[in-house]
Structures are given as structure tokens and as C-alpha cells.
Short mmCIF file of C-alpha atoms in Angstrom, two decimals:
data_model
loop_
_atom_site.label_atom_id
_atom_site.label_comp_id
_atom_site.label_asym_id
_atom_site.label_seq_id
_atom_site.Cartn_x
_atom_site.Cartn_y
_atom_site.Cartn_z
CA MET A 661 14.14 -1.98 -19.61
CA GLU A 662 12.83 -2.91 -23.10
CA ALA A 663 11.01 0.49 -23.26
CA ALA A 664 13.95 2.33 -22.96
CA ALA A 665 15.83 0.16 -25.78
CA ILE A 666 13.13 0.95 -28.13
CA LEU A 667 12.92 4.73 -26.93
CA THR A 668 16.60 5.33 -27.55
CA GLN A 669 16.36 3.70 -30.82
CA LEU A 670 13.67 6.21 -31.77
CA CYS A 671 15.44 9.12 -30.60
CA ARG A 672 18.51 8.29 -32.66
CA LEU A 673 15.91 8.03 -35.93
CA PHE A 674 14.13 10.90 -34.96
CA ALA A 675 16.64 13.05 -32.79
CA HIS A 676 14.20 16.41 -34.04
CA LEU A 677 11.52 15.43 -31.95
CA PRO A 678 10.98 16.36 -28.40
CA TYR A 679 8.50 13.55 -27.43
CA GLY A 680 10.98 10.52 -27.02
CA TRP A 681 13.66 12.39 -25.20
CA ARG A 682 10.93 13.47 -22.86
CA GLU A 683 9.66 10.16 -22.13
CA LEU A 684 13.46 8.50 -22.03
CA ALA A 685 13.98 11.25 -19.51
CA VAL A 686 11.09 9.89 -17.71
CA LEU A 687 12.12 6.53 -17.76
CA ARG A 688 15.66 7.23 -16.50
CA GLN A 689 14.03 9.51 -13.69
CA ARG A 690 11.86 6.46 -12.58
CA ALA A 691 15.05 4.24 -12.68
CA GLY A 692 16.76 6.54 -10.42
CA ASP A 693 19.35 7.75 -13.35
CA ALA A 694 18.77 11.55 -12.35
CA GLU A 695 21.91 12.59 -14.50
CA GLY A 696 20.70 10.61 -17.57
CA ALA A 697 17.27 12.27 -17.09
CA ALA A 698 18.66 15.74 -16.92
CA ARG A 699 20.55 15.01 -20.08
CA ASP A 700 17.52 13.80 -21.91
CA PHE A 701 15.18 16.38 -20.74
CA ALA A 702 17.75 18.95 -21.96
CA ARG A 703 17.76 17.21 -25.62
CA ALA A 704 13.74 17.35 -25.34
CA LEU A 705 13.75 21.06 -24.65
CA ALA A 706 16.67 22.01 -27.53
CA ALA A 707 14.38 20.20 -29.82
CA ASP A 708 11.43 22.32 -28.84
CA PRO A 709 12.04 24.95 -26.58
CA GLY A 710 8.14 26.08 -26.70
CA ASP A 711 6.93 22.86 -25.43
CA LEU A 712 5.58 23.65 -21.88
CA HIS A 713 5.13 20.02 -20.74
CA THR A 714 8.70 19.19 -21.21
CA LEU A 715 9.72 22.60 -19.57
CA MET A 716 7.50 21.80 -16.41
CA GLN A 717 9.12 18.11 -16.24
CA SER A 718 12.59 19.46 -16.95
CA VAL A 719 12.41 22.66 -14.47
CA ARG A 720 10.91 20.33 -11.45
CA HIS A 721 13.54 17.56 -12.30
CA SER A 722 16.46 20.22 -12.01
CA ALA A 723 15.00 21.55 -8.89
CA GLY A 724 14.50 18.23 -7.26
CA MET A 725 18.11 17.67 -7.93
CA GLY A 726 18.83 20.88 -6.02
CA ARG A 727 20.00 22.64 -9.19
CA LEU A 728 18.02 25.67 -8.83
CA ASP A 729 19.98 27.80 -11.06
CA GLU A 730 19.66 25.19 -13.77
CA ALA A 731 16.18 25.39 -13.25
CA GLN A 732 15.99 29.12 -13.38
CA ALA A 733 17.90 28.87 -16.51
CA CYS A 734 15.17 26.94 -18.35
CA LEU A 735 12.44 29.00 -17.11
CA SER A 736 14.55 32.18 -18.22
CA ALA A 737 14.84 31.06 -21.60
CA PHE A 738 11.20 29.65 -22.09
CA VAL A 739 9.08 32.23 -24.23
CA PRO A 740 4.89 31.74 -23.44
CA ARG A 741 3.03 31.35 -26.32
CA THR A 742 -0.50 31.84 -24.73
CA PRO A 743 -1.82 33.70 -21.14
CA GLY A 744 -2.32 29.96 -19.56
CA GLN A 745 1.61 29.07 -20.27
CA VAL A 746 2.21 32.59 -18.72
CA ARG A 747 0.68 31.59 -15.54
CA ARG A 748 2.07 28.09 -15.59
CA ALA A 749 5.73 29.40 -16.09
CA GLU A 750 4.96 31.87 -13.24
CA ARG A 751 4.03 29.43 -10.79
CA LEU A 752 6.84 27.40 -11.54
CA GLU A 753 9.13 30.20 -11.12
CA GLN A 754 7.27 30.91 -7.95
CA LEU A 755 8.35 27.16 -6.74
CA VAL A 756 12.28 27.58 -7.56
CA ALA A 757 12.11 31.17 -5.61
CA TYR A 758 10.28 29.08 -2.67
CA MET A 759 12.79 26.22 -2.81
CA ARG A 760 15.74 28.85 -2.72
CA ARG A 761 13.98 30.89 0.01
CA HIS A 762 13.07 27.97 2.05
CA PRO A 763 15.42 24.91 0.80
CA GLU A 764 15.01 21.27 1.72
CA THR A 765 17.62 21.71 4.49
CA GLU A 766 15.67 24.18 6.32
CA ALA A 767 12.47 22.27 5.79
CA MET A 768 14.20 18.92 6.94
CA LEU A 769 15.54 20.94 10.04
CA LEU A 770 12.11 21.74 11.26
CA ALA A 771 10.64 18.42 10.82
CA MET A 772 13.65 16.97 12.83
CA ALA A 773 13.15 19.28 15.44
CA ILE A 774 9.48 18.55 15.92
CA ARG A 775 10.21 14.68 15.54
CA THR A 776 12.73 15.03 18.26
CA SER A 777 11.01 17.37 20.56
CA PRO A 778 9.60 16.19 24.07
CA ARG A 779 6.33 17.13 23.01
CA HIS A 780 6.32 14.80 20.04
CA LEU A 781 4.20 11.97 21.04
CA GLY A 782 4.26 8.26 19.74
CA ILE A 783 1.26 6.22 18.95
CA ALA A 784 0.98 4.95 22.58
CA ALA A 785 1.36 8.35 24.34
CA VAL A 786 -1.51 9.49 21.84
CA GLU A 787 -3.84 6.71 22.81
CA ALA A 788 -3.10 7.14 26.54
CA ARG A 789 -3.93 11.06 25.74
CA ILE A 790 -7.33 10.27 24.45
CA ALA A 791 -8.01 7.66 26.79
CA ALA A 792 -7.29 9.52 29.94
CA ALA A 793 -9.19 12.75 28.65
CA LEU A 794 -12.48 10.51 28.08
CA GLU A 795 -12.07 8.95 31.72
CA GLU A 796 -11.59 12.00 33.20
CA ARG A 797 -14.22 13.77 31.15
CA ARG A 798 -11.67 16.47 29.74
CA PRO A 799 -11.80 18.48 26.33
CA PHE A 800 -9.46 17.01 23.91
CA SER A 801 -8.64 17.92 20.21
CA LEU A 802 -6.38 15.96 17.87
CA ILE A 803 -6.00 17.65 14.40
CA ARG A 804 -3.73 17.07 11.31
CA LEU A 805 -2.51 19.24 9.06
CA GLY A 806 -1.49 18.32 5.51
CA ASP A 807 -0.89 19.74 2.35
CA GLY A 808 -4.56 20.84 2.07
CA GLU A 809 -4.54 22.56 5.59
CA GLY A 810 -1.03 23.93 4.39
CA ALA A 811 -2.76 25.82 1.44
CA TRP A 812 -4.57 27.73 3.83
CA ILE A 813 -2.03 28.15 6.20
CA SER A 814 0.33 29.55 3.57
CA ASP A 815 -0.31 33.26 3.10
CA PRO A 816 -0.60 34.81 -0.75
CA ASP A 817 0.73 38.06 0.52
CA GLU A 818 3.65 36.76 2.37
CA GLU A 819 6.62 38.50 1.61
CA GLY A 820 5.22 41.14 -0.60
CA GLY A 821 3.26 38.37 -2.77
CA ARG A 822 6.18 36.86 -4.07
CA PHE A 823 4.76 33.37 -3.96
CA ARG A 824 0.94 34.72 -4.77
CA SER A 825 0.40 32.98 -7.81
CA LEU A 826 1.93 29.48 -6.41
CA TYR A 827 -0.19 30.10 -3.35
CA ARG A 828 -3.40 30.77 -4.80
CA ASN A 829 -3.13 27.96 -7.01
CA ASN A 830 -2.62 25.53 -4.52
CA ARG A 831 -5.62 27.01 -2.78
CA LYS A 832 -7.73 26.63 -5.87
CA ARG A 833 -6.75 22.68 -6.13
CA ILE A 834 -7.80 21.99 -2.78
CA LEU A 835 -10.92 23.69 -2.90
CA ARG A 836 -11.61 21.80 -6.49
CA THR A 837 -10.54 18.37 -4.34
CA TRP A 838 -12.97 19.55 -1.35
CA PHE A 839 -16.02 21.05 -3.27
CA GLY A 840 -15.57 20.49 -6.97
CA ASN A 841 -15.08 23.93 -7.78
CA ASP A 842 -13.20 26.84 -6.57
CA ASP A 843 -15.71 29.38 -6.62
CA LEU A 844 -14.77 30.10 -2.57
CA ILE A 845 -11.15 31.33 -3.28
CA ASP A 846 -11.99 34.93 -2.89
CA ARG A 847 -15.67 34.60 -1.14
CA ALA A 848 -15.37 36.72 1.99
CA ASP A 849 -17.20 34.38 4.25
CA PHE A 850 -14.97 31.60 3.64
CA LEU A 851 -11.90 33.42 3.79
CA ALA A 852 -12.77 34.68 7.28
CA LEU A 853 -12.81 30.99 8.19
CA ARG A 854 -9.10 30.96 7.91
CA ASP A 855 -8.65 32.99 10.98
CA ARG A 856 -10.95 30.29 12.98
CA PHE A 857 -8.73 27.36 11.42
CA LEU A 858 -5.42 28.92 12.64
CA ALA A 859 -6.75 29.32 15.99
CA THR A 860 -7.77 25.86 16.12
CA ILE A 861 -3.92 24.86 15.92
CA PRO A 862 -2.56 26.21 19.18
CA THR A 863 -5.57 25.58 21.11
CA ALA A 864 -5.59 21.83 20.06
CA SER A 865 -4.43 19.46 22.37
CA VAL A 866 -2.08 17.32 19.89
CA VAL A 867 -1.53 18.47 16.14
CA GLY A 868 -0.27 15.98 13.59
CA VAL A 869 2.27 17.43 11.22
CA THR A 870 4.51 16.42 8.12
CA TYR A 871 7.23 14.10 8.71
CA PRO A 872 10.80 14.18 7.32
CA GLU A 873 10.43 11.17 4.79
CA ARG A 874 7.43 13.45 3.39
CA ILE A 875 9.73 16.64 3.05
CA ARG A 876 12.31 14.80 1.52
CA HIS A 877 9.91 13.14 -1.10
CA GLU A 878 8.11 16.49 -1.94
CA TYR A 879 11.54 18.45 -2.46
CA GLY A 880 12.75 15.27 -4.44
CA ILE A 881 9.98 15.71 -6.96
CA ALA A 882 9.78 19.52 -6.67
CA SER A 883 5.97 19.26 -5.75
CA LEU A 884 4.20 22.61 -6.87
CA ASP A 885 1.84 21.95 -3.84
CA GLY A 886 3.34 19.65 -1.41
CA VAL A 887 6.83 21.96 -0.97
CA PRO A 888 5.22 25.08 -0.08
CA SER A 889 2.31 23.49 1.87
CA CYS A 890 3.71 21.16 3.96
CA THR A 891 6.86 23.24 4.74
CA ASN A 892 4.48 26.25 5.80
CA VAL A 893 2.66 23.79 7.81
CA LEU A 894 6.20 22.88 9.67
CA ARG A 895 6.89 26.98 9.94
CA HIS A 896 3.50 27.86 11.39
CA VAL A 897 3.98 24.58 14.23
CA SER A 898 7.27 25.05 14.90
CA PRO A 899 7.17 27.81 17.16
CA LEU A 900 4.53 26.48 19.33
CA LEU A 901 6.87 23.99 20.45
CA HIS A 902 8.15 26.83 22.91
CA ARG A 903 4.66 27.49 24.24
CA GLU A 904 2.94 25.40 26.78
CA GLY A 905 -0.05 23.14 25.89
CA VAL A 906 0.21 21.89 22.46
CA SER A 907 1.68 18.43 21.87
CA VAL A 908 2.53 17.18 18.18
CA CYS A 909 2.60 13.88 16.56
CA THR A 910 2.94 12.44 12.67
CA HIS A 911 0.27 13.69 10.39
CA ASP A 912 -0.21 9.92 9.56
CA ILE A 913 -1.20 9.30 13.18
CA HIS A 914 -4.93 8.39 12.34
CA LEU A 915 -3.34 5.20 10.38
CA ASP A 916 -0.92 4.38 13.20
CA LEU A 917 -4.26 4.41 15.59
CA HIS A 918 -6.05 2.14 13.45
CA LEU A 919 -3.39 -0.44 12.55
CA SER A 920 -2.38 -0.64 16.54
CA GLY A 921 -5.52 -1.61 17.44
CA ALA A 922 -5.44 1.94 19.53
CA LEU A 923 -9.06 2.84 17.81
CA GLN A 924 -10.56 -0.28 18.45
CA ARG A 925 -9.65 -0.42 22.19
CA LEU A 926 -10.78 3.47 22.80
CA MET A 927 -14.39 2.43 20.92
CA THR A 928 -14.69 -0.50 23.20
CA SER A 929 -13.85 1.54 26.23
CA GLY A 930 -17.37 2.00 27.30
CA HIS A 931 -17.52 5.68 26.28
CA PRO A 932 -20.44 6.96 23.52
CA VAL A 933 -19.21 7.59 20.29
CA GLY A 934 -19.59 10.48 18.07
CA LEU A 935 -19.19 10.68 14.23
CA ILE A 936 -18.70 13.21 11.47
CA SER A 937 -18.29 11.54 8.16
CA CYS A 938 -19.97 11.22 4.45
CA HIS A 939 -20.52 7.53 4.91
CA PRO A 940 -24.31 7.12 6.10
CA GLN A 941 -23.78 3.46 6.93
CA LEU A 942 -20.69 4.05 8.86
CA ALA A 943 -22.23 4.51 12.46
CA GLY A 944 -24.31 1.55 12.28
CA ALA A 945 -21.09 -0.69 11.04
CA ILE A 946 -18.95 0.76 14.01
CA SER A 947 -21.97 0.24 16.48
CA ARG A 948 -21.88 -3.64 15.01
CA ARG A 949 -18.62 -4.25 15.28
CA PHE A 950 -17.71 -2.73 18.47
CA GLY A 951 -20.77 -2.98 20.54
CA THR A 952 -20.33 0.76 20.66
CA ARG A 953 -23.37 3.31 21.76
CA ILE A 954 -23.87 5.97 18.79
CA ALA A 955 -24.37 9.12 20.58
CA ALA A 956 -24.68 11.16 17.37
CA ALA A 957 -23.90 10.58 13.56
CA LEU A 958 -23.77 13.70 11.66
CA LEU A 959 -23.54 13.48 7.52
CA ILE A 960 -21.47 15.73 5.54
CA PRO A 961 -21.13 16.04 1.42
CA GLU A 962 -18.35 13.56 0.15
CA GLU A 963 -15.19 15.24 -1.19
CA LYS A 964 -16.11 15.79 -4.82
CA ARG A 965 -12.56 14.68 -6.19
CA PHE A 966 -13.28 11.17 -4.44
CA ALA A 967 -17.15 11.03 -5.47
CA PRO A 968 -16.67 8.27 -7.99
CA ILE A 969 -14.91 6.22 -5.34
CA ILE A 970 -17.14 7.10 -2.26
CA GLY A 971 -20.61 7.33 -3.98
CA ALA A 972 -22.68 10.53 -3.48
CA THR A 973 -24.26 10.64 -0.05
CA GLY A 974 -27.71 12.02 -1.44
CA MET A 975 -27.36 15.23 0.47
CA GLN A 976 -28.60 18.40 -0.86
CA GLY A 977 -26.19 21.70 -1.15
CA ALA A 978 -22.62 21.50 -0.28
CA HIS A 979 -20.64 21.17 2.63
CA TYR A 980 -19.84 24.90 3.01
CA PRO A 981 -21.85 26.88 3.94
CA GLU A 982 -24.98 24.45 4.37
CA ALA A 983 -23.82 21.28 5.85
CA PHE A 984 -21.02 23.32 7.61
CA GLY A 985 -23.97 25.39 9.52
CA HIS A 986 -26.00 22.59 10.16
CA VAL A 987 -22.94 20.56 11.59
CA MET A 988 -21.57 23.53 13.85
CA ALA A 989 -25.43 24.09 14.98
CA ARG A 990 -25.96 20.46 16.02
CA LEU A 991 -22.51 20.74 18.20
CA ARG A 992 -23.42 23.72 19.77
CA GLN A 993 -26.94 22.25 21.29
CA ARG A 994 -25.27 20.34 24.10
CA ASP A 995 -22.36 19.29 26.41
CA TRP A 996 -20.27 16.55 24.91
CA SER A 997 -18.49 15.47 27.84
CA GLY A 998 -17.20 11.79 27.84
CA ILE A 999 -18.10 11.42 23.96
CA PHE A 1000 -15.57 10.02 21.50
CA TRP A 1001 -16.11 11.83 18.48
CA LEU A 1002 -14.57 10.62 15.02
CA VAL A 1003 -14.39 13.40 12.86
CA ALA A 1004 -13.64 12.85 9.22
CA ALA A 1005 -14.40 16.14 7.71
CA GLY A 1006 -11.11 17.60 5.86
CA TYR A 1007 -10.22 21.30 6.37
CA LEU A 1008 -13.76 22.12 8.05
CA GLY A 1009 -13.33 18.94 10.54
CA LYS A 1010 -10.72 20.86 12.23
CA LEU A 1011 -13.30 23.54 13.13
CA TYR A 1012 -15.64 20.62 14.10
CA CYS A 1013 -12.84 19.40 16.80
CA HIS A 1014 -12.50 22.29 17.96
CA GLU A 1015 -15.93 23.06 18.57
CA ILE A 1016 -16.41 19.67 20.32
CA ALA A 1017 -13.35 19.98 22.72
CA ALA A 1018 -15.14 23.54 23.61
CA ARG A 1019 -18.20 21.42 24.96
CA GLY A 1020 -16.34 19.04 26.91
CA GLY A 1021 -15.78 16.46 24.26
CA VAL A 1022 -12.96 14.46 22.83
CA ALA A 1023 -12.36 14.79 19.18
CA VAL A 1024 -10.17 12.89 16.95
CA ASP A 1025 -9.44 13.96 13.14
CA ILE A 1026 -9.48 10.37 11.63
CA GLY A 1027 -9.39 11.66 8.11
CA SER A 1028 -9.25 9.00 5.28
CA ILE A 1029 -9.68 5.92 8.06
CA ALA A 1030 -13.30 6.43 7.56
CA ASP A 1031 -12.98 5.77 3.96
CA ALA A 1032 -11.32 2.78 4.64
CA TRP A 1033 -13.20 1.66 6.94
CA SER A 1034 -16.24 1.88 4.50
CA GLY A 1035 -14.38 -0.20 1.68
CA LYS A 1036 -13.42 3.16 -0.17
CA ALA A 1037 -9.77 3.46 -1.32
CA THR A 1038 -9.43 7.21 -1.52
CA ARG A 1039 -5.68 7.50 -0.73
CA PRO A 1040 -2.63 5.75 -2.30
CA GLY A 1041 -1.47 3.96 0.95
CA LEU A 1042 -5.00 2.69 1.27
CA SER A 1043 -4.80 0.50 -1.95
CA ASN A 1044 -5.01 -2.87 -0.09
CA LEU A 1045 -8.18 -2.22 2.37
CA ASP A 1046 -7.96 -5.59 4.04
CA PRO A 1047 -6.49 -4.35 7.17
CA TYR A 1048 -9.15 -1.57 7.19
CA ARG A 1049 -12.61 -2.79 6.70
CA LEU A 1050 -15.07 -2.96 9.51
#
């Protein structure tokens, strides 16, 4: 706490400046002193009511504590100075409105209803379902819905567009992660894919969704993307529990399947493997490590946000529409019964999984496991790659 002591002394000397109070609030926040952080954020705002950065941190801190009236009061007192500040303040206001309309208690009830449902599968049950589908040459699709998919489940026209700015910004953010820009945000052919994506959810064999601990975290930090995107996944999937067909599991099932040894057992069960990923060397590594016959290996461009970590694949064109069209055409060329497909392709990967299952194959959305197998730490939970490298 030496830093806190120094900041406290500086704040006493320069009480009229907001920066020290703001940084002290952040330190208190990290130390678990929510009340102290709230007081120091208030002092920072009092010192400079027009500082947007302080406003955002203060509003999110109050909202994360469940004090939505305090968060709204901060926003109401803020006078934006630029069009950019107007837009960011609007998104904050819509987040607070969303948290009021869909409070943490509602999201937690949905998450717990899914976790305790008879349709919820653990690791062993998921492995058994995959193994049975392979042995019986039945179609199977496991897809996972995270905050990226949640941004596209979220409908900007919902409730008269009251969350439009928030939802659209979340879509732009994830588009930049996937493709390096947000040029597709209003493109008609890409928007049309949303209906096809939504259709993959009730037709999937197993759907991985947000879990209660993640909900608690996202609401606790009042995440502009995590709160609406994760909650909207739950809102969309929960009604499926009352329909025949779909089972559910945790969104982190890909990690669980690897760490439990399930993926290794499935890959060494004698069935050929198909692979869709951005890693040119991965198919060869899987074949050498597990003695697996590779039925097909389809390469896609890397997610642009992680290009500095993953490295460029060398592919020309973008994942959408160029690579997407090529992959879909390849998948439609034959029957894939008895083939175990590992799909690491983000949002578009849900459509690949659907297409594989439609042609008799078994498709599992392995996400960032493909990066970890390739020695690339693209997610916070993969900082230690030792348990994952092939």
C-alpha cells in the first residue's frame, strides 16, 4: 500500500486536481475497499466535473455496487464537451438503464436455472455424447456463445431502440477484434448472417453459455460489453430449456475437455479429424501427437486483434466474405459422417459447425484451445501454456 500512502499525501497537497483522487480510488477498488473508492471518485469528479475518464470510472463503480441512482446522478450532472463525449456518455446511460431493466438478480436466476437444469451437461456427459455420435455416425454440433456472439444476439431495435448505441458499439468492438475494422456493421449480407447464426442455436446438440460466476464478475465491474452481451445470451437460450433437443453446458467446456483429457481420448478413438483454424501447422501437430488421420484441414485468417500474438497466416483476403465462402463451399462437397471436426473460427465458426452437422459430421467449437495448442496465449486464462502445448 506504499503507492496509496504516496497518493494520499499528494491528494492532500493538490486537492483541487482530479487525477490523484481518481488513481487513489482505483487503488482502493483493487484492494476491495468499495466505499473508499466511491468517496475518492466523488472527490475526483468534484475537482473536475467535466473529466470523461473520471466520469466513466465513477459511474461504472457505482453501477457495479448496485447504486444505479448514484450512477445516473453522475451522468445527469455531466456536461459533454465534444460529440465523442456525447456518444460515450450516452452508452454509459444506456448501460445503467440496461442494468436497471435487467438487474444482476435476473441474470443470476437465468444462469442458475441453466446450471441446475437436467439439460445441463458436465464434462463426462459431453464427452460421452460426442463419442456416441462418432461411433454411431450421427450428426452432432457443440457451439459456445460468449460475449462476442452475445453482441450479435443483442438486437439494437429491442424495446424501441433504448439500448441501440450500447449494442451497436459492442458489435463494432467485436468486429474490430475479429476482422480489424467495423466495416461490416451495416452491410446487408453480413447482417443476413445473423438470422442463420441464430438458427444454429436451437438446432445444435449442445450449447455452451455464460455461467453464474461470469455474470457476477461482469455486473460487478459494470462492463459495457459483458453485462448486456452475456445476459442476452442467457435470455436467448433459457427458453430452449423447455423444448426438446438442445442440451447446455458451460461456455468454458473447450478448456474442460482439454484439461480432462477428453479431447485427447476423442482424437485417439480411431475417427478421422477435420480442422478449421488459423494455424497452418496445427493439423500436422495433431497428426504427429495423436497418430490421427486428418480428413481435412481448412485454413482461415487470424482474428486481427490477436495477429501480433498469433502471427499472420499469409492468407489473402478477409475471413468474411472470402474465406467464409471457400470454407462453406468445401464443407458442402461431401458427407462428413464419422469425422470429428475441431472448429476454431469465432462467430462464423458456429455456421461451420452447423454445416458440418447438417452433412453428418461431429463438430465441436474448440475456440482458443487451438491457439493454446499452437503456443499462442490469446486469452487471459491461457497465460500459462504448459498444460496446453501439443
